[in-house]
């Protein structure tokens, strides 16, 4: 079964606050985009990669990741994934993997694909939540302490049968979601979990980039 990975890389990186879209920020020797795409190919379980980038970064992306197909993303992440799906051709299995997770280890990518090959139609890598989590009201007053044992932090790549992902996106034409499995859940699909990895951390802020620099130096 052909595996295509879609790499959303069309965000602006507002919270990181540099003067270049986040996927094009360099971590040591390579951009986040190059690291994410190279990591997917290096896993050995991905046949093809489609990256979605801002319209003015198409040429740059083609230089950086010549093995990938490059398409224009959209205003929201959901729009970018939609654009990627339209370019996914007849892939049977689809991974969606944020460029913002450049240090994702190969075994984690393999676990997601193995669960799909084992019959799951939607798979997400997760980690336990270390902090105590509370729900608060609009004034910041605590309403409840959520049972941490039931919670998981969710990473990417998330994996889907092409049918399940296409159906979930078709069922929610105008909806936004922070992750793709959320749309599958809304469409009534079953989402299974596999162990994530702290190295698959998402770079959102300048602090995250500092941590990632240290980790990248260790593995350089
Ligand atoms: N993304 C995308 N298209 C968008 C928005 C986000 O492809 N319209 C991608 C980002 O490039 C990133 C991933 O989705 O790889 C996760 O999004 P996020 O971490 O929020 O990145 P940005 O949207 O770039 O950052 P910010 O929200 O701080 O602007
Ligand atoms: Mg964003």
mmCIF file of C-alpha atoms and ligand atoms in Angstrom:
data_model
loop_
_atom_site.group_PDB
_atom_site.id
_atom_site.type_symbol
_atom_site.label_atom_id
_atom_site.label_comp_id
_atom_site.label_asym_id
_atom_site.label_seq_id
_atom_site.Cartn_x
_atom_site.Cartn_y
_atom_site.Cartn_z
ATOM 1 C CA UNK A 1 0.000 0.000 0.000
ATOM 2 C CA UNK A 2 1.418 3.329 -1.103
ATOM 3 C CA UNK A 3 2.160 5.745 1.740
ATOM 4 C CA UNK A 4 2.103 9.479 1.017
ATOM 5 C CA UNK A 5 3.090 11.999 3.691
ATOM 6 C CA UNK A 6 1.553 15.476 3.613
ATOM 7 C CA UNK A 7 3.701 18.112 5.319
ATOM 8 C CA UNK A 8 1.850 21.285 6.329
ATOM 9 C CA UNK A 9 4.483 24.028 6.108
ATOM 10 C CA UNK A 10 2.386 27.022 5.073
ATOM 11 C CA UNK A 11 2.095 28.680 8.489
ATOM 12 C CA UNK A 12 3.674 32.045 9.202
ATOM 13 C CA UNK A 13 5.221 31.186 12.557
ATOM 14 C CA UNK A 14 3.671 34.178 14.291
ATOM 15 C CA UNK A 15 4.410 32.862 17.781
ATOM 16 C CA UNK A 16 8.033 32.126 16.881
ATOM 17 C CA UNK A 17 8.296 35.712 15.705
ATOM 18 C CA UNK A 18 11.156 35.484 13.168
ATOM 19 C CA UNK A 19 11.023 37.256 9.811
ATOM 20 C CA UNK A 20 10.641 34.044 7.807
ATOM 21 C CA UNK A 21 7.825 31.432 7.788
ATOM 22 C CA UNK A 22 8.565 28.876 10.508
ATOM 23 C CA UNK A 23 9.202 25.896 8.214
ATOM 24 C CA UNK A 24 12.068 27.870 6.586
ATOM 25 C CA UNK A 25 13.815 28.653 9.878
ATOM 26 C CA UNK A 26 17.168 26.888 10.173
ATOM 27 C CA UNK A 27 17.980 24.430 12.936
ATOM 28 C CA UNK A 28 21.801 24.082 12.841
ATOM 29 C CA UNK A 29 22.525 23.112 9.227
ATOM 30 C CA UNK A 30 19.030 22.540 7.820
ATOM 31 C CA UNK A 31 15.588 24.170 7.765
ATOM 32 C CA UNK A 32 12.714 22.640 9.724
ATOM 33 C CA UNK A 33 11.155 21.740 6.359
ATOM 34 C CA UNK A 34 14.245 19.850 5.165
ATOM 35 C CA UNK A 35 14.536 18.020 8.472
ATOM 36 C CA UNK A 36 10.876 16.986 8.491
ATOM 37 C CA UNK A 37 10.934 15.788 4.868
ATOM 38 C CA UNK A 38 14.319 14.048 5.171
ATOM 39 C CA UNK A 39 13.092 12.304 8.328
ATOM 40 C CA UNK A 40 10.007 10.969 6.562
ATOM 41 C CA UNK A 41 12.029 9.566 3.639
ATOM 42 C CA UNK A 42 14.716 8.214 6.003
ATOM 43 C CA UNK A 43 12.091 6.225 7.919
ATOM 44 C CA UNK A 44 11.884 3.918 4.902
ATOM 45 C CA UNK A 45 8.101 3.598 5.273
ATOM 46 C CA UNK A 46 7.073 6.637 3.200
ATOM 47 C CA UNK A 47 6.924 6.479 -0.618
ATOM 48 C CA UNK A 48 6.130 10.079 -1.495
ATOM 49 C CA UNK A 49 6.003 13.464 0.257
ATOM 50 C CA UNK A 50 3.818 16.470 -0.579
ATOM 51 C CA UNK A 51 4.656 19.755 1.168
ATOM 52 C CA UNK A 52 2.287 22.696 1.425
ATOM 53 C CA UNK A 53 3.980 26.104 1.673
ATOM 54 C CA UNK A 54 3.087 29.820 1.442
ATOM 55 C CA UNK A 55 2.631 30.970 -2.191
ATOM 56 C CA UNK A 56 5.820 33.058 -2.211
ATOM 57 C CA UNK A 57 7.937 30.147 -0.896
ATOM 58 C CA UNK A 58 7.224 27.645 -3.680
ATOM 59 C CA UNK A 59 10.565 28.089 -5.478
ATOM 60 C CA UNK A 60 12.566 28.070 -2.241
ATOM 61 C CA UNK A 61 10.820 24.891 -1.088
ATOM 62 C CA UNK A 62 11.566 23.165 -4.402
ATOM 63 C CA UNK A 63 15.260 23.942 -3.903
ATOM 64 C CA UNK A 64 15.267 22.752 -0.295
ATOM 65 C CA UNK A 65 13.328 19.490 -0.711
ATOM 66 C CA UNK A 66 13.780 18.349 -4.321
ATOM 67 C CA UNK A 67 12.448 14.837 -3.599
ATOM 68 C CA UNK A 68 9.101 16.213 -2.393
ATOM 69 C CA UNK A 69 6.226 17.607 -4.418
ATOM 70 C CA UNK A 70 5.509 21.219 -3.468
ATOM 71 C CA UNK A 71 2.025 22.791 -3.540
ATOM 72 C CA UNK A 72 0.551 26.031 -2.224
ATOM 73 C CA UNK A 73 -1.054 25.768 1.230
ATOM 74 C CA UNK A 74 -4.002 27.742 2.556
ATOM 75 C CA UNK A 75 -4.904 30.363 5.145
ATOM 76 C CA UNK A 76 -5.510 27.797 7.921
ATOM 77 C CA UNK A 77 -3.770 24.506 8.591
ATOM 78 C CA UNK A 78 -6.965 22.675 7.629
ATOM 79 C CA UNK A 79 -6.904 24.446 4.234
ATOM 80 C CA UNK A 80 -3.281 23.419 3.736
ATOM 81 C CA UNK A 81 -4.035 19.754 4.483
ATOM 82 C CA UNK A 82 -6.974 19.925 2.081
ATOM 83 C CA UNK A 83 -4.600 21.228 -0.620
ATOM 84 C CA UNK A 84 -2.163 18.403 0.145
ATOM 85 C CA UNK A 85 -4.905 15.781 -0.003
ATOM 86 C CA UNK A 86 -5.918 17.057 -3.431
ATOM 87 C CA UNK A 87 -2.344 16.347 -4.577
ATOM 88 C CA UNK A 88 -2.066 12.943 -2.848
ATOM 89 C CA UNK A 89 -3.168 11.018 -5.939
ATOM 90 C CA UNK A 90 -4.136 7.401 -5.380
ATOM 91 C CA UNK A 91 -2.169 6.868 -2.160
ATOM 92 C CA UNK A 92 -3.795 4.253 0.055
ATOM 93 C CA UNK A 93 -2.279 5.448 3.328
ATOM 94 C CA UNK A 94 -1.742 9.105 4.200
ATOM 95 C CA UNK A 95 0.413 10.576 6.946
ATOM 96 C CA UNK A 96 0.063 14.221 7.982
ATOM 97 C CA UNK A 97 3.239 15.537 9.611
ATOM 98 C CA UNK A 98 3.923 19.117 10.680
ATOM 99 C CA UNK A 99 7.137 20.722 9.431
ATOM 100 C CA UNK A 100 7.253 22.185 12.941
ATOM 101 C CA UNK A 101 8.331 18.744 14.329
ATOM 102 C CA UNK A 102 11.774 18.467 12.677
ATOM 103 C CA UNK A 103 13.369 15.979 15.095
ATOM 104 C CA UNK A 104 10.735 13.221 14.890
ATOM 105 C CA UNK A 105 12.549 9.863 15.157
ATOM 106 C CA UNK A 106 12.104 7.199 12.471
ATOM 107 C CA UNK A 107 10.817 4.476 14.841
ATOM 108 C CA UNK A 108 7.861 6.695 15.737
ATOM 109 C CA UNK A 109 6.954 7.132 12.062
ATOM 110 C CA UNK A 110 7.285 3.356 11.642
ATOM 111 C CA UNK A 111 4.890 2.766 14.568
ATOM 112 C CA UNK A 112 2.196 4.905 12.952
ATOM 113 C CA UNK A 113 2.498 3.116 9.603
ATOM 114 C CA UNK A 114 2.626 -0.317 11.281
ATOM 115 C CA UNK A 115 -0.671 0.404 13.076
ATOM 116 C CA UNK A 116 -2.257 1.382 9.732
ATOM 117 C CA UNK A 117 -0.938 -1.772 8.083
ATOM 118 C CA UNK A 118 -2.360 -3.686 11.049
ATOM 119 C CA UNK A 119 -5.839 -2.494 10.118
ATOM 120 C CA UNK A 120 -6.385 0.832 11.909
ATOM 121 C CA UNK A 121 -7.950 3.612 9.842
ATOM 122 C CA UNK A 122 -6.723 6.504 12.013
ATOM 123 C CA UNK A 123 -3.594 6.523 14.204
ATOM 124 C CA UNK A 124 -2.071 9.227 16.399
ATOM 125 C CA UNK A 125 1.191 9.213 18.405
ATOM 126 C CA UNK A 126 0.632 10.359 21.995
ATOM 127 C CA UNK A 127 2.508 11.083 25.206
ATOM 128 C CA UNK A 128 1.263 11.082 28.793
ATOM 129 C CA UNK A 129 0.651 14.537 30.264
ATOM 130 C CA UNK A 130 3.198 15.384 32.961
ATOM 131 C CA UNK A 131 1.649 18.526 34.427
ATOM 132 C CA UNK A 132 -1.490 18.642 36.515
ATOM 133 C CA UNK A 133 -4.221 20.104 34.295
ATOM 134 C CA UNK A 134 -7.117 22.284 35.490
ATOM 135 C CA UNK A 135 -10.135 23.757 33.757
ATOM 136 C CA UNK A 136 -10.647 27.462 34.522
ATOM 137 C CA UNK A 137 -13.414 29.973 33.781
ATOM 138 C CA UNK A 138 -13.039 33.255 31.892
ATOM 139 C CA UNK A 139 -11.759 34.952 35.072
ATOM 140 C CA UNK A 140 -9.071 32.349 35.653
ATOM 141 C CA UNK A 141 -10.912 30.777 38.584
ATOM 142 C CA UNK A 142 -10.452 27.003 38.778
ATOM 143 C CA UNK A 143 -13.540 24.992 37.943
ATOM 144 C CA UNK A 144 -12.094 21.503 38.035
ATOM 145 C CA UNK A 145 -8.962 19.398 38.126
ATOM 146 C CA UNK A 146 -8.993 17.090 35.118
ATOM 147 C CA UNK A 147 -7.921 13.488 35.710
ATOM 148 C CA UNK A 148 -4.467 13.458 34.133
ATOM 149 C CA UNK A 149 -4.449 9.676 33.770
ATOM 150 C CA UNK A 150 -7.057 9.987 30.995
ATOM 151 C CA UNK A 151 -5.203 12.705 29.073
ATOM 152 C CA UNK A 152 -2.662 12.450 26.257
ATOM 153 C CA UNK A 153 -0.673 15.089 24.396
ATOM 154 C CA UNK A 154 -0.905 14.468 20.648
ATOM 155 C CA UNK A 155 1.927 14.628 18.115
ATOM 156 C CA UNK A 156 2.400 14.039 14.388
ATOM 157 C CA UNK A 157 2.716 12.181 12.052
ATOM 158 C CA UNK A 158 -0.904 11.181 12.277
ATOM 159 C CA UNK A 159 -1.792 8.314 9.947
ATOM 160 C CA UNK A 160 -4.986 7.513 8.069
ATOM 161 C CA UNK A 161 -6.351 5.344 5.345
ATOM 162 C CA UNK A 162 -6.868 7.743 2.458
ATOM 163 C CA UNK A 163 -10.576 6.898 2.528
ATOM 164 C CA UNK A 164 -10.983 7.816 6.209
ATOM 165 C CA UNK A 165 -9.127 11.120 5.874
ATOM 166 C CA UNK A 166 -10.859 12.136 2.647
ATOM 167 C CA UNK A 167 -14.269 11.281 4.141
ATOM 168 C CA UNK A 168 -13.528 13.276 7.308
ATOM 169 C CA UNK A 169 -12.495 16.345 5.301
ATOM 170 C CA UNK A 170 -15.492 15.968 2.962
ATOM 171 C CA UNK A 171 -17.841 15.773 5.960
ATOM 172 C CA UNK A 172 -16.536 19.054 7.382
ATOM 173 C CA UNK A 173 -16.148 21.446 4.426
ATOM 174 C CA UNK A 174 -15.746 24.686 6.362
ATOM 175 C CA UNK A 175 -14.507 23.384 9.700
ATOM 176 C CA UNK A 176 -11.172 24.059 11.327
ATOM 177 C CA UNK A 177 -9.346 21.587 13.535
ATOM 178 C CA UNK A 178 -5.978 21.727 15.265
ATOM 179 C CA UNK A 179 -5.343 18.135 14.274
ATOM 180 C CA UNK A 180 -6.597 15.880 11.513
ATOM 181 C CA UNK A 181 -7.716 13.055 13.785
ATOM 182 C CA UNK A 182 -10.163 15.540 15.315
ATOM 183 C CA UNK A 183 -12.059 15.623 12.024
ATOM 184 C CA UNK A 184 -12.096 11.812 11.867
ATOM 185 C CA UNK A 185 -13.497 11.752 15.426
ATOM 186 C CA UNK A 186 -16.217 14.225 14.452
ATOM 187 C CA UNK A 187 -17.091 12.019 11.479
ATOM 188 C CA UNK A 188 -17.572 9.081 13.873
ATOM 189 C CA UNK A 189 -14.309 7.263 13.120
ATOM 190 C CA UNK A 190 -12.204 5.319 15.627
ATOM 191 C CA UNK A 191 -8.770 6.789 16.332
ATOM 192 C CA UNK A 192 -6.134 4.539 17.893
ATOM 193 C CA UNK A 193 -2.961 5.658 19.682
ATOM 194 C CA UNK A 194 0.670 4.568 19.508
ATOM 195 C CA UNK A 195 3.490 5.794 21.761
ATOM 196 C CA UNK A 196 4.877 9.180 20.735
ATOM 197 C CA UNK A 197 8.391 10.456 21.483
ATOM 198 C CA UNK A 198 9.555 13.618 23.279
ATOM 199 C CA UNK A 199 11.923 14.262 20.343
ATOM 200 C CA UNK A 200 8.858 14.818 18.154
ATOM 201 C CA UNK A 201 8.256 18.075 20.070
ATOM 202 C CA UNK A 202 6.607 20.874 18.126
ATOM 203 C CA UNK A 203 8.494 24.129 17.709
ATOM 204 C CA UNK A 204 6.000 26.881 18.482
ATOM 205 C CA UNK A 205 7.923 29.522 20.445
ATOM 206 C CA UNK A 206 11.481 30.851 20.636
ATOM 207 C CA UNK A 207 11.926 28.744 23.775
ATOM 208 C CA UNK A 208 11.029 25.570 21.836
ATOM 209 C CA UNK A 209 13.590 26.497 19.164
ATOM 210 C CA UNK A 210 16.296 26.826 21.849
ATOM 211 C CA UNK A 211 15.464 23.355 23.194
ATOM 212 C CA UNK A 212 15.458 21.903 19.670
ATOM 213 C CA UNK A 213 18.873 23.470 18.987
ATOM 214 C CA UNK A 214 20.340 21.667 21.983
ATOM 215 C CA UNK A 215 18.748 18.369 20.935
ATOM 216 C CA UNK A 216 19.894 18.782 17.311
ATOM 217 C CA UNK A 217 23.469 19.437 18.443
ATOM 218 C CA UNK A 218 23.435 16.198 20.444
ATOM 219 C CA UNK A 219 22.459 14.171 17.383
ATOM 220 C CA UNK A 220 24.564 16.118 14.824
HETATM 221 N N1 LIG B 1 0.394 25.302 8.793
HETATM 222 C C1 LIG B 1 0.039 25.265 7.443
HETATM 223 N N2 LIG B 1 -0.863 26.168 6.950
HETATM 224 C C2 LIG B 1 -1.399 27.113 7.746
HETATM 225 C C3 LIG B 1 -1.064 27.151 9.123
HETATM 226 C C4 LIG B 1 -0.150 26.220 9.622
HETATM 227 O O1 LIG B 1 0.530 24.417 6.700
HETATM 228 N N3 LIG B 1 -2.245 27.993 7.216
HETATM 229 C C5 LIG B 1 1.414 24.367 9.295
HETATM 230 C C6 LIG B 1 2.619 25.091 9.887
HETATM 231 O O2 LIG B 1 3.524 25.468 8.850
HETATM 232 C C7 LIG B 1 3.177 24.060 10.852
HETATM 233 C C8 LIG B 1 1.938 23.239 11.251
HETATM 234 O O3 LIG B 1 0.897 23.586 10.337
HETATM 235 O O4 LIG B 1 4.126 23.191 10.252
HETATM 236 C C9 LIG B 1 1.520 23.502 12.680
HETATM 237 O O5 LIG B 1 1.063 24.843 12.802
HETATM 238 P P1 LIG B 1 1.676 25.893 13.838
HETATM 239 O O6 LIG B 1 2.631 25.235 14.764
HETATM 240 O O7 LIG B 1 0.530 26.680 14.390
HETATM 241 O O8 LIG B 1 2.580 26.816 12.870
HETATM 242 P P2 LIG B 1 2.292 28.302 12.380
HETATM 243 O O9 LIG B 1 0.843 28.455 12.033
HETATM 244 O O10 LIG B 1 3.298 28.608 11.345
HETATM 245 O O11 LIG B 1 2.645 29.151 13.691
HETATM 246 P P3 LIG B 1 1.755 30.304 14.372
HETATM 247 O O12 LIG B 1 0.410 29.673 14.700
HETATM 248 O O13 LIG B 1 2.551 30.700 15.580
HETATM 249 O O14 LIG B 1 1.648 31.397 13.336
HETATM 250 MG MG1 LIG B 2 -0.678 28.237 13.540
#
